[in-house]
Coordinates of C-alpha atoms in Angstrom, one line a residue:
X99 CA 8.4 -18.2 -169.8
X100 CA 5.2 -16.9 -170.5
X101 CA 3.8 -19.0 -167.4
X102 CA 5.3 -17.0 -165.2
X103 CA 3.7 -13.6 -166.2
X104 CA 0.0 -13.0 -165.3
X105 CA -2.6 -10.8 -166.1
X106 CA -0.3 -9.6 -169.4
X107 CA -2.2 -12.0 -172.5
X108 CA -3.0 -9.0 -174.8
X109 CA 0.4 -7.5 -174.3
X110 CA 2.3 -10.9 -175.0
X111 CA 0.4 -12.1 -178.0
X112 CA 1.3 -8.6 -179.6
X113 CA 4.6 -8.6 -178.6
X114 CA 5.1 -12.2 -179.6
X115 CA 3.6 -11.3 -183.1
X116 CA 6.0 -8.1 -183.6
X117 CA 9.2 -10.4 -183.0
X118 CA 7.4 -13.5 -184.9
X119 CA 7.7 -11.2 -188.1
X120 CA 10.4 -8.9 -188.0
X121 CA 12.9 -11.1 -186.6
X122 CA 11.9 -14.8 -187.2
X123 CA 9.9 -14.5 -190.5
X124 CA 10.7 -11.3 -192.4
X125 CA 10.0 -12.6 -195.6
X126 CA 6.7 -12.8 -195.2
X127 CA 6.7 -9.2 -194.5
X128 CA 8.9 -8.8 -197.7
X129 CA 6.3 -10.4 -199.6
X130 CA 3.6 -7.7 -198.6
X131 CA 5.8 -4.8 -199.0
X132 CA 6.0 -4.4 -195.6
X133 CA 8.7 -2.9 -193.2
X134 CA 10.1 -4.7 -190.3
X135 CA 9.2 -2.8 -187.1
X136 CA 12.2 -1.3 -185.6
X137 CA 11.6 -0.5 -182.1
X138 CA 8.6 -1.4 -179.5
X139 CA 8.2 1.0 -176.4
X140 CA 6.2 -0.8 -173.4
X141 CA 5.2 2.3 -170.6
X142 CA 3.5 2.1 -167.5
X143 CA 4.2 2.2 -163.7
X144 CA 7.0 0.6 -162.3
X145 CA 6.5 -3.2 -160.8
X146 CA 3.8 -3.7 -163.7
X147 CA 6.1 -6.5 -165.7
X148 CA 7.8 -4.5 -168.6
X149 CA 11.1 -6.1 -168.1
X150 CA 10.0 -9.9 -167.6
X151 CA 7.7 -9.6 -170.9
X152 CA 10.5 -8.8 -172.8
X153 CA 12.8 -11.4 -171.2
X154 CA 10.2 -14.0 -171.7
X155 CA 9.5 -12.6 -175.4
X156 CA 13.2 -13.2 -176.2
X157 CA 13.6 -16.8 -174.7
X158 CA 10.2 -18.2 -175.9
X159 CA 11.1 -16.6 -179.7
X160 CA 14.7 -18.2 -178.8
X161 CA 16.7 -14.9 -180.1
X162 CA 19.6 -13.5 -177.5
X163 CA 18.5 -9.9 -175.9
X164 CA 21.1 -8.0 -175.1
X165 CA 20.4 -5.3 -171.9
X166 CA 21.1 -2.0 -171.5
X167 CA 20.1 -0.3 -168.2
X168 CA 20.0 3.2 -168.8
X169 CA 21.3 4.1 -166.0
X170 CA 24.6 2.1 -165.5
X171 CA 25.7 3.3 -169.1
X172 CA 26.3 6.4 -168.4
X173 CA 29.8 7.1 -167.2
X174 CA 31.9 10.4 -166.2
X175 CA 34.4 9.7 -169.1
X176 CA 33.7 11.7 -172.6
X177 CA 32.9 9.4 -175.2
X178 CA 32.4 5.9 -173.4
X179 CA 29.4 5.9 -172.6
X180 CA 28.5 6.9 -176.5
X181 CA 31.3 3.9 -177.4
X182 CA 29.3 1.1 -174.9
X183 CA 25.3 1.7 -176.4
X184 CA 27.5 1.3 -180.2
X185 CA 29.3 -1.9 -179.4
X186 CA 26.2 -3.2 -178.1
X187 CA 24.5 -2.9 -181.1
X188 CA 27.3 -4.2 -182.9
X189 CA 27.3 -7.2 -181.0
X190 CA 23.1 -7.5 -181.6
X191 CA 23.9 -7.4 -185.4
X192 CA 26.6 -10.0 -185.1
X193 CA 24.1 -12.0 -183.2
X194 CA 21.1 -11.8 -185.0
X195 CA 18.7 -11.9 -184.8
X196 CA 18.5 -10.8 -181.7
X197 CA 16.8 -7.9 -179.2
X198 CA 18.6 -5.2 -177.7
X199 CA 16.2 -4.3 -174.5
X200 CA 16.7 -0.7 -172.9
X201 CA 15.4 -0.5 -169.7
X202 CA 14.6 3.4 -167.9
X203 CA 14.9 4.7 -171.6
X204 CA 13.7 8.0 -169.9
X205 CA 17.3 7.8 -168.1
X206 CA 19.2 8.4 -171.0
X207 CA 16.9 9.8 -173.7
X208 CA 15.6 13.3 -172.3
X209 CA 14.1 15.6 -174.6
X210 CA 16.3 18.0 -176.3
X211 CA 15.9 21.6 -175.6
X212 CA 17.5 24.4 -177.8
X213 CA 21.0 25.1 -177.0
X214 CA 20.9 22.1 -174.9
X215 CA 24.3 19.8 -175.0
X216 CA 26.0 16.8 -172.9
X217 CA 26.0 13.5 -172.4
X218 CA 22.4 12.9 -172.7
X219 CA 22.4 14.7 -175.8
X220 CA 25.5 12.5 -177.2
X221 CA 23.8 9.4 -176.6
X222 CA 20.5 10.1 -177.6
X223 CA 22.4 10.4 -181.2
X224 CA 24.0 7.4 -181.0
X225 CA 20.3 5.7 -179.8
X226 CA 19.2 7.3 -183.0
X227 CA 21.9 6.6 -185.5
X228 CA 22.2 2.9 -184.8
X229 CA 18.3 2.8 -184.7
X230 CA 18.0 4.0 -188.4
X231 CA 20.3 0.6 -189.2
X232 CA 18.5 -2.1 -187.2
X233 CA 16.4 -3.4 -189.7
X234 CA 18.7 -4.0 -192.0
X235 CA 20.6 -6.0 -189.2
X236 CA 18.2 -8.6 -188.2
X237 CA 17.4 -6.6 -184.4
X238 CA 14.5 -5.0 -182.9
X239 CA 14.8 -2.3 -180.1
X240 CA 12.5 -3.0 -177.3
X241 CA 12.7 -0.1 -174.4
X242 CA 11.0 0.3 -170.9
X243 CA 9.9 3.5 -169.5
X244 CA 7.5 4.6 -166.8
X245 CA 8.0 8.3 -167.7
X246 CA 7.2 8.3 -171.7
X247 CA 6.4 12.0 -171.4
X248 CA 10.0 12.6 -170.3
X249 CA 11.3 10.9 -173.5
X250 CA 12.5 12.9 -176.8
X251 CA 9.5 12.8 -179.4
X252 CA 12.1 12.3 -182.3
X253 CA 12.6 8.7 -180.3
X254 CA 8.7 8.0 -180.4
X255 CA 8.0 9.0 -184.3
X256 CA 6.9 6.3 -186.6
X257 CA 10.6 4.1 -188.2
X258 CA 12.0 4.2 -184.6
X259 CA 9.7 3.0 -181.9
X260 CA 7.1 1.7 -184.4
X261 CA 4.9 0.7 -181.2
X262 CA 4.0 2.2 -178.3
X263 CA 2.7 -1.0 -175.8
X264 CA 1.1 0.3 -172.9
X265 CA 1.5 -2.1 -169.6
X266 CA -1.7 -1.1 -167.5
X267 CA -1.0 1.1 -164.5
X268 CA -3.4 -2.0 -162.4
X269 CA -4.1 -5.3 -163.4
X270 CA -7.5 -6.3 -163.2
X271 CA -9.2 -8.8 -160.1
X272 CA -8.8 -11.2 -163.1
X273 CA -4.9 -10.8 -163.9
X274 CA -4.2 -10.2 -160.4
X275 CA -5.6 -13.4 -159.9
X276 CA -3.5 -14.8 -162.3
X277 CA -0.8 -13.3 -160.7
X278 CA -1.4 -15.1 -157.6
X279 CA -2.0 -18.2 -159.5
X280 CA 1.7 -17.7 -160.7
X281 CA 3.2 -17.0 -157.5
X282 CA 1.3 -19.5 -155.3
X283 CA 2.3 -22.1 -157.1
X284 CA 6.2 -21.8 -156.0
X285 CA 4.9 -22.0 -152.2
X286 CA 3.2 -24.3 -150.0
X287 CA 0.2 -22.6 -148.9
X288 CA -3.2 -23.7 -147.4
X289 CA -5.4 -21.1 -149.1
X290 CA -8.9 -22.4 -151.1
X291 CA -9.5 -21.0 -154.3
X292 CA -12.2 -18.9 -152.8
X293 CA -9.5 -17.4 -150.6
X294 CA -7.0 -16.8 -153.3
X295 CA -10.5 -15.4 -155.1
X296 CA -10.9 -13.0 -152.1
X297 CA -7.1 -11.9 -152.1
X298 CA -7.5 -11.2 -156.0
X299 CA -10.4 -8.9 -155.3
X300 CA -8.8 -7.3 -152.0
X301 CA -5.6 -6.1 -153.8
X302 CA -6.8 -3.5 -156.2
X303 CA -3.9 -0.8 -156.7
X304 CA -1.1 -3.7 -156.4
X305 CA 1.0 -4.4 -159.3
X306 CA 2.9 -7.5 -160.2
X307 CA 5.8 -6.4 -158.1
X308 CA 3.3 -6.0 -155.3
X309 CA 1.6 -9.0 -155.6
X310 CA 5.0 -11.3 -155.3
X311 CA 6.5 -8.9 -152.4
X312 CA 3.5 -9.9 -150.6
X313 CA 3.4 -13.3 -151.4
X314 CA 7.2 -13.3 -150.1
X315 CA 5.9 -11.2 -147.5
X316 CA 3.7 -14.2 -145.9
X317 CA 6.3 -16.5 -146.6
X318 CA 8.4 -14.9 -144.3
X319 CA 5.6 -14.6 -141.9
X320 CA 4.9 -18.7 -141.9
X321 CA 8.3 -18.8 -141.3
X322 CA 8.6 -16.7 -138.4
X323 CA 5.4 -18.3 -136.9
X324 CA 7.4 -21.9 -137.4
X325 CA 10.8 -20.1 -135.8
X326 CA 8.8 -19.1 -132.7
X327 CA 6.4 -22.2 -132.4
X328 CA 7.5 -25.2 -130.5
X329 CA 4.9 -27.7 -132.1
X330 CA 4.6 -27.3 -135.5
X331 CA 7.2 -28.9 -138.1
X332 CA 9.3 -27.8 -140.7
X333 CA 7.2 -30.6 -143.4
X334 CA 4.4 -28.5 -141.8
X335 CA 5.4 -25.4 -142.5
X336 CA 2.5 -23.6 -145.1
X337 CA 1.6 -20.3 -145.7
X338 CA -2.2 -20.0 -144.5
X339 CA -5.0 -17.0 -145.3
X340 CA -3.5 -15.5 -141.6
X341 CA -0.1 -15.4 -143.1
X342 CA -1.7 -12.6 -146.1
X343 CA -3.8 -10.7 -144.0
X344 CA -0.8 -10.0 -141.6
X345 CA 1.4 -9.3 -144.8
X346 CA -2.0 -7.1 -146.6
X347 CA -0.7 -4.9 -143.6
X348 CA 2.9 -4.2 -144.2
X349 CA 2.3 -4.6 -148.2
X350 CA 1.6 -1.2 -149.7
X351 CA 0.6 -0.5 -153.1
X352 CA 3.1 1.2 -155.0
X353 CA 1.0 3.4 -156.9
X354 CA 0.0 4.8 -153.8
X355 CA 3.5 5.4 -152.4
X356 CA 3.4 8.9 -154.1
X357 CA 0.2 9.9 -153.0
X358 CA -1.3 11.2 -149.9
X359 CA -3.5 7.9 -149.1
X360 CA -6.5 7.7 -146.0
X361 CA -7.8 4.8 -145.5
X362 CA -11.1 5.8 -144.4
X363 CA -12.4 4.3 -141.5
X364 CA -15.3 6.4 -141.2
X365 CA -18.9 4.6 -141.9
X366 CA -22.4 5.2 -142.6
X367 CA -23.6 4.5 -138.9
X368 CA -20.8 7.2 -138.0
X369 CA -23.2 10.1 -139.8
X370 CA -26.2 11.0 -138.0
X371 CA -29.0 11.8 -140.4
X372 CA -28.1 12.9 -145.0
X373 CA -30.4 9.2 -145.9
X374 CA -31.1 11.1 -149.2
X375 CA -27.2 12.3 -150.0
X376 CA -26.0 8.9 -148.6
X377 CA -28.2 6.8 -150.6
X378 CA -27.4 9.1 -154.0
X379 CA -23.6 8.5 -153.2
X380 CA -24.0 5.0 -152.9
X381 CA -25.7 5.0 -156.6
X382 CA -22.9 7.0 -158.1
X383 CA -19.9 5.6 -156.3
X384 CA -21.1 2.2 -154.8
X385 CA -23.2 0.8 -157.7
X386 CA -20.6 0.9 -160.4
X387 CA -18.2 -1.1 -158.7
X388 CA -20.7 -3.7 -157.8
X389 CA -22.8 -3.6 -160.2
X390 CA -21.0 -3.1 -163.2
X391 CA -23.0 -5.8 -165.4
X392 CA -26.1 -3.8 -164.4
X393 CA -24.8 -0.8 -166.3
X394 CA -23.7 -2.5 -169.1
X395 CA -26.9 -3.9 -169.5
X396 CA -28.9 -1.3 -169.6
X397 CA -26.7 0.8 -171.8
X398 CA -25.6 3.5 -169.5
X399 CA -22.7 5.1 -167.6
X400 CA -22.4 5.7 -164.1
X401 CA -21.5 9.8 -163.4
X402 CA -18.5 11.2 -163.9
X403 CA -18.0 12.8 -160.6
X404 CA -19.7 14.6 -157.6
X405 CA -20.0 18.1 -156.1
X406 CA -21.3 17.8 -152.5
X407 CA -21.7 21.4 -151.6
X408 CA -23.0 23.5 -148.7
X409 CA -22.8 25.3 -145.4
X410 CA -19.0 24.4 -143.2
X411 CA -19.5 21.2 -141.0
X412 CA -22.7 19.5 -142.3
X413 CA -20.7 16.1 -143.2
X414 CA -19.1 17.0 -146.7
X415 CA -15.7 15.0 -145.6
X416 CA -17.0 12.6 -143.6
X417 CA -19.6 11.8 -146.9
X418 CA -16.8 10.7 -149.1
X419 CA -15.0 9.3 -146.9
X420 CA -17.6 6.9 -145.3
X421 CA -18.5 6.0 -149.3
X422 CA -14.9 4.7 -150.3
X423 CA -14.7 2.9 -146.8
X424 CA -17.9 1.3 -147.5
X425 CA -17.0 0.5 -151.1
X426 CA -13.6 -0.8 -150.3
X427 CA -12.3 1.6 -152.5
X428 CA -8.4 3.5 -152.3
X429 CA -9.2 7.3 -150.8
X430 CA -6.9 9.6 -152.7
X431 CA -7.4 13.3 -150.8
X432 CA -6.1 16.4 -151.9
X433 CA -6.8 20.2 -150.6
X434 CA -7.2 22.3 -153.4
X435 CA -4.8 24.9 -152.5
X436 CA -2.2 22.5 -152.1
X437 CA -1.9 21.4 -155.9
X438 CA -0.5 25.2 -156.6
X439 CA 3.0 25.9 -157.0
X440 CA 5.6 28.7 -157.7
X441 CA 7.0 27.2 -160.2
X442 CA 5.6 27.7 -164.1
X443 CA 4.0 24.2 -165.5
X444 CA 4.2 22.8 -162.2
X445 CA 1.0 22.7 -160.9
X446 CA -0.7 21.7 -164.1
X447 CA 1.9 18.6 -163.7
X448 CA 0.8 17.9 -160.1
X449 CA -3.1 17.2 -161.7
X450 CA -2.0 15.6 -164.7
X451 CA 0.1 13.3 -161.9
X452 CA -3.2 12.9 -159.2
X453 CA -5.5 11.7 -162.2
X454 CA -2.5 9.1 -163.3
X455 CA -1.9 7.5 -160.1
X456 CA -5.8 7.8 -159.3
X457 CA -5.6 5.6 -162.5
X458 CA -2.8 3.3 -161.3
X459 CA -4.4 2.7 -158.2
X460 CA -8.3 2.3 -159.3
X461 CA -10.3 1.3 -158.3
X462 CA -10.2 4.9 -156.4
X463 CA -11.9 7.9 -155.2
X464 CA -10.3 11.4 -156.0
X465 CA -11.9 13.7 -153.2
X466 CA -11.0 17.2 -153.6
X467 CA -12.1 19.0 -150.7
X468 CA -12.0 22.6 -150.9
X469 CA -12.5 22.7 -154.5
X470 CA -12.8 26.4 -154.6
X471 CA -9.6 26.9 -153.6
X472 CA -8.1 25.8 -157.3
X473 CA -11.3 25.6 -159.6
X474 CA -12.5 28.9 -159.3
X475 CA -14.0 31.3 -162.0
X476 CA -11.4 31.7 -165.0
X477 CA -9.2 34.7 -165.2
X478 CA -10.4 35.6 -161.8
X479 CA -7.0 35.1 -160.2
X480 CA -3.7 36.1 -159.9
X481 CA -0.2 35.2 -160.5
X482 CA -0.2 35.6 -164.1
X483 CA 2.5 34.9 -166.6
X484 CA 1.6 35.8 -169.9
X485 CA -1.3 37.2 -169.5
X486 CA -2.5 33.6 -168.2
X487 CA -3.3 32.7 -164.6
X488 CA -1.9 29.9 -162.6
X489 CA -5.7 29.2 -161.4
X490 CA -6.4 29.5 -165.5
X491 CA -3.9 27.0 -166.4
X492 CA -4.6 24.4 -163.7
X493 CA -8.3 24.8 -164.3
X494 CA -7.8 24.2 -168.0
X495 CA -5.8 20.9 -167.0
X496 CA -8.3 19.9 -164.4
X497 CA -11.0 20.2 -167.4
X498 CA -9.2 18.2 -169.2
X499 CA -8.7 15.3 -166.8
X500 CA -12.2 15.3 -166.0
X501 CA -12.7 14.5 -169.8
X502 CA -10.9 11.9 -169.3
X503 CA -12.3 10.0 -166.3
X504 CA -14.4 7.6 -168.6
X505 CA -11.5 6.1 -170.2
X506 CA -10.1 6.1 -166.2
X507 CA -11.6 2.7 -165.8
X508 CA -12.5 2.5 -162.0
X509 CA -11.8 6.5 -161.0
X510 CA -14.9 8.4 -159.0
X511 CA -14.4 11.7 -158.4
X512 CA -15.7 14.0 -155.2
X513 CA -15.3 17.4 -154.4
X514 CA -16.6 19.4 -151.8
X515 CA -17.4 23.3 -151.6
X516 CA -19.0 25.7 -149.5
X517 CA -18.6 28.3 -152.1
X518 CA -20.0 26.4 -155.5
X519 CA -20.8 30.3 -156.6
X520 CA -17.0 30.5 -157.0
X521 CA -16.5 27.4 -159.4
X522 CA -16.0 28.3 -163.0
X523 CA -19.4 26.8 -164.7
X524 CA -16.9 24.6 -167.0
X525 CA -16.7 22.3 -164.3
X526 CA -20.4 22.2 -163.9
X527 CA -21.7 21.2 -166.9
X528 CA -22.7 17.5 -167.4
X529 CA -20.1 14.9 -168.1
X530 CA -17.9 16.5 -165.5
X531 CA -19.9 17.1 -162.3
X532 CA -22.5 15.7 -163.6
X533 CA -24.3 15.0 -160.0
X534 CA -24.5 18.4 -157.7
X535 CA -25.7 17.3 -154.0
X536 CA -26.8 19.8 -151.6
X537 CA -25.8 18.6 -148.1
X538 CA -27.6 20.7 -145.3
X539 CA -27.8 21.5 -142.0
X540 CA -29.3 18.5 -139.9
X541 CA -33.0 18.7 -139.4
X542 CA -34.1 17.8 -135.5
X543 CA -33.7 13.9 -135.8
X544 CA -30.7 14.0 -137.8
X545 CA -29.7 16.2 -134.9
X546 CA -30.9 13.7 -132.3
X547 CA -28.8 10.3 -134.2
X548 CA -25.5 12.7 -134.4
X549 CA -25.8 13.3 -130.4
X550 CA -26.4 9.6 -130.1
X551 CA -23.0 9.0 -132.1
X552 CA -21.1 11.2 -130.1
X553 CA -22.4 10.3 -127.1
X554 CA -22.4 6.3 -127.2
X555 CA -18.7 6.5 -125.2
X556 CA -19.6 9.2 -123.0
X557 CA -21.2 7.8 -119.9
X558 CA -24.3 10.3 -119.1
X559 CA -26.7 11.1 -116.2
X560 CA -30.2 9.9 -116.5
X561 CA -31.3 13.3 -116.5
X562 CA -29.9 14.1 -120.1
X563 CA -32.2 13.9 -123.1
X564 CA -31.0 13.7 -126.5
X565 CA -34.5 14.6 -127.6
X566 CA -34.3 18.2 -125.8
X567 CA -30.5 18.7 -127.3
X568 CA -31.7 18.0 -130.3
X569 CA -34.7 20.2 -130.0
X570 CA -31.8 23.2 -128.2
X571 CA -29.7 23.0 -131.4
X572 CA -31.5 24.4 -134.7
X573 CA -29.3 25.7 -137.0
X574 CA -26.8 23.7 -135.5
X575 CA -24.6 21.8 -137.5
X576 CA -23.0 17.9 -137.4
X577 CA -19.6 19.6 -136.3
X578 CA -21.4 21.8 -134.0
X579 CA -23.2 19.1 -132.2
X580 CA -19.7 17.1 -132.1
X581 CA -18.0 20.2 -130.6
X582 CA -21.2 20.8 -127.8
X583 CA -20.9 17.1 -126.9
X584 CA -16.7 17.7 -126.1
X585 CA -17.4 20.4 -124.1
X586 CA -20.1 19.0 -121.9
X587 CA -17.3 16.8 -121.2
X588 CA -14.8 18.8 -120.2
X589 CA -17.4 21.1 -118.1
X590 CA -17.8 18.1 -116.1
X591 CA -14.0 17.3 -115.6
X592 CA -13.8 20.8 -114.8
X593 CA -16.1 20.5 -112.0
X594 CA -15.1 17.4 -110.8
X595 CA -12.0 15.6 -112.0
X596 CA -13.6 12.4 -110.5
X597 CA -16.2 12.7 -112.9
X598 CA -18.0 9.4 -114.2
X599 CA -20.7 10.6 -116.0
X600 CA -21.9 13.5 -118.0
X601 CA -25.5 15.9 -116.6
X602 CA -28.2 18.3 -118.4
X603 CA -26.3 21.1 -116.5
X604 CA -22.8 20.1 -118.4
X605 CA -24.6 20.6 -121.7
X606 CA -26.1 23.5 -120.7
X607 CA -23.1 25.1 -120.2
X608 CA -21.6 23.6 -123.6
X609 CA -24.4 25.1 -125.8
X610 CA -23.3 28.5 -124.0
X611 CA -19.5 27.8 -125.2
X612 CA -20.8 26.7 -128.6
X613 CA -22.7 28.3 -130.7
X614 CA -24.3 27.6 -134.4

């Protein structure tokens, strides 16, 4: 029933109203000239509740669904599989009206290529031949996907899949709350509605599926807690806030499952010095999140995205990094040189691919460090194929998904350069990186807070000044100073291995090993 399915009200009053009137009440579509909708494909990631809205559609509109999996039809025999999809429909016009649901369409619909044949072929005509009869039959077509670029686009043309539904990659704190709602109401728990609150807003990037494996995930933790206790019991037994955060743990997002994730656990006390580029990241990245009635208000729009350029080791990483820690935000990281690959179309796929699960999982942070690496001036690179670049093509893509980051709900996007001279200036114009933040060397106290980080585990002598290091190290950098303060260290394991503390002559001998 509809009850059980949260976060999804726009999708099921839509869907409702397409079998309302093409199955239940087509005369009143007759009597405005109108056609009954044949088909209705809901896309999105997988665990986001495609399948259950259809089920629930069926059984609250009380017509029979009839399921294929796309999948399991498919059989090594010539002709069977072909035969199984036709006497389903068959059976769906016998027993209208009625739904025939095809779940992973994508499965057994690929796109046709030219001098393509086989199976998928075969029943992709049969998919479209008993598709062209439905309406007359009293049945609507209603297919899940989470790859709708993979499907043919004769499938997706207007008088076949009439709609296109999308179910949103994330659910928002609001239908994840729901969710919860939905879930917590099968189990015994001890949790306030300003915990279940909390949960809702500390789950971003979980789906449906997500949201119930962790729900069945503390279950199973109450349960063990009841197994090993020798107090509590079983009328007892409740799932309680401990129960979730131990799950939260084991619980991963599965948007994220495809993506390199970090959860950053550097913070703004870890980075000596950069007030100005901290307090400008926190207005671009922080604010939006937080503050999102603000904007609204006013009338504007937060940045697109962020270039944090300047000389190696001044802080770049660590920057984006401490401001999705501090936001609570996913960190998605990529290299830029890792996004290229060999094959033709690929790498434009693998940035089409980081922007869509950036998407799924918002809120997020895309941080691409090393930017130069794949953005760099147009037609400056090699490995062409027709007389186009890889670096042309995956810049043109990257372009384009920057264009796109306002309708990305929830997406901030970083990058980091030491080179912004190599970046083609498409990517620098406003509304892509809009903000362009010049992180420096430190100046003396920066320089003096960065020893004091990387020094607050190192027992020292009373003879070492952080004052005179700092005022040693111009034109040192954050990674420099890190680096000086190691090997002071080991300079005084190497002279004694009994070492408890570290002198002024062990970081003399470290600025002589390290230099700016």
């Amino acid at each position: 029933s509809y009850s059980a399915l949260g976060g999804l009200s726009e999708e099921i009053e839509t869907l409702k109203e397409i079998v309302q009137y093409s199955l239940l009440k087509p005369e009143t579509l007759a009597r405005y000239c109108l056609k009954r909708t044949k088909g209705v494909l809901l896309y999105g990631p997988p665990g986001t509740g495609k399948t259950s809205l259809a089920q629930a559609v069926a059984k609250e509109a009380g017509v029979k669904m009839l399921v294929i999996n796309g999948p399991e039809i498919v059989t090594e025999y010539h002709g069977e599989s072909e035969a199984a999809m036709k006497a389903i429909f068959d059976l769906a016009a016998r027993e209208a009206p009625s739904v025939v649901f095809i779940d992973e369409l994508d499965a057994i619909t690929p796109q046709r290529r030219e001098g393509s044949e086989g199976l998928g072929q075969r029943l992709m005509a049969t998919l479209l031949t008993s598709m062209d009869g439905v309406h007359q039959n009293g049945v609507l077509v209603i297919a899940a996907t989470n790859r709708p670029e993979s499907i043919d686009p004769a499938l997706r043309r207007h008088g076949r899949f009439d709609y296109e539904i999308e179910i949103a990659g994330v659910p928002t704190p609001k239908g994840r709350l729901e969710i919860l709602q939905v879930h917590l109401s099968r189990l015994k728990h001890t949790l306030s509605s300003e915990d279940v609150q909390a949960l809702a807003s500390a789950t971003h990037g979980f789906v449906g599926a997500d949201l119930s494996a962790l729900c069945n995930e503390a279950a199973l933790g109450a349960l063990r807690r009841h197994v090993h206790s020798k107090t509590e019991s079983a009328s007892s037994l409740s799932v309680g806030r401990e129960d979730f955060e131990l799950a939260s743990e084991k619980i991963r997002p599965s948007a994220m499952r495809e993506v390199i994730l970090e959860v950053p656990k550097v913070r703004w006390s870890d980075i000596g010095g950069q007030s100005a580029v901290k307090q400008q990241l926190k207005e671009i990245v922080e604010w939006p999140h937080k503050h999102q009635d603000s904007f609204a208000r006013i009338g504007t729009t937060p940045p697109r995205g962020v270039l944090l350029y300047g000389p190696p080791g001044c802080s770049k990483t660590m920057m984006a990094r401490a401001v999705a820690a501090e936001t609570g935000l996913n960190f998605i990281a990529v290299k830029g040189p890792e996004l290229f690959s060999k094959w033709v179309g690929e790498s434009e796929k693998a940035v089409r691919a980081l922007f869509a699960r950036a998407k799924a999982a918002a809120p997020s942070v895309v941080f691409f460090d090393e930017i130069d690496g794949l953005a760099i001036t147009r037609s400056s690179g090699g490995g062409r194929t027709d007389g186009i670049s890889v670096e042309d093509r995956v810049m043109s893509q990257l372009l384009i998904e920057m264009d796109g980051v306002s309708l990305r709900n929830g997406v901030s996007v970083i990058a980091a350069t030491n080179r912004p001279d190599k970046l083609d200036p498409a990517l620098l114009r406003p509304g892509r990186f809009d903000r362009l933040i010049y992180v420096g060397p430190p100046d003396r106290a920066a320089r003096q807070q960065i020893f004091e980080i990387h020094m607050k585990n190192t027992p020292c002598k009373a003879d070492v000044s952080v004052d005179v290091l700092a005022s040693y190290t111009e034109s040192y950098t954050g990674a420099d100073i890190a680096a000086v303060c190691r090997e002071a260290a080991l300079a005084a394991l190497e002279e004694d291995l009994d070492s408890v503390a570290v002198g002024a002559s062990h970081f003399d001998v470290a600025l002589t090993r390290v230099l700016p």
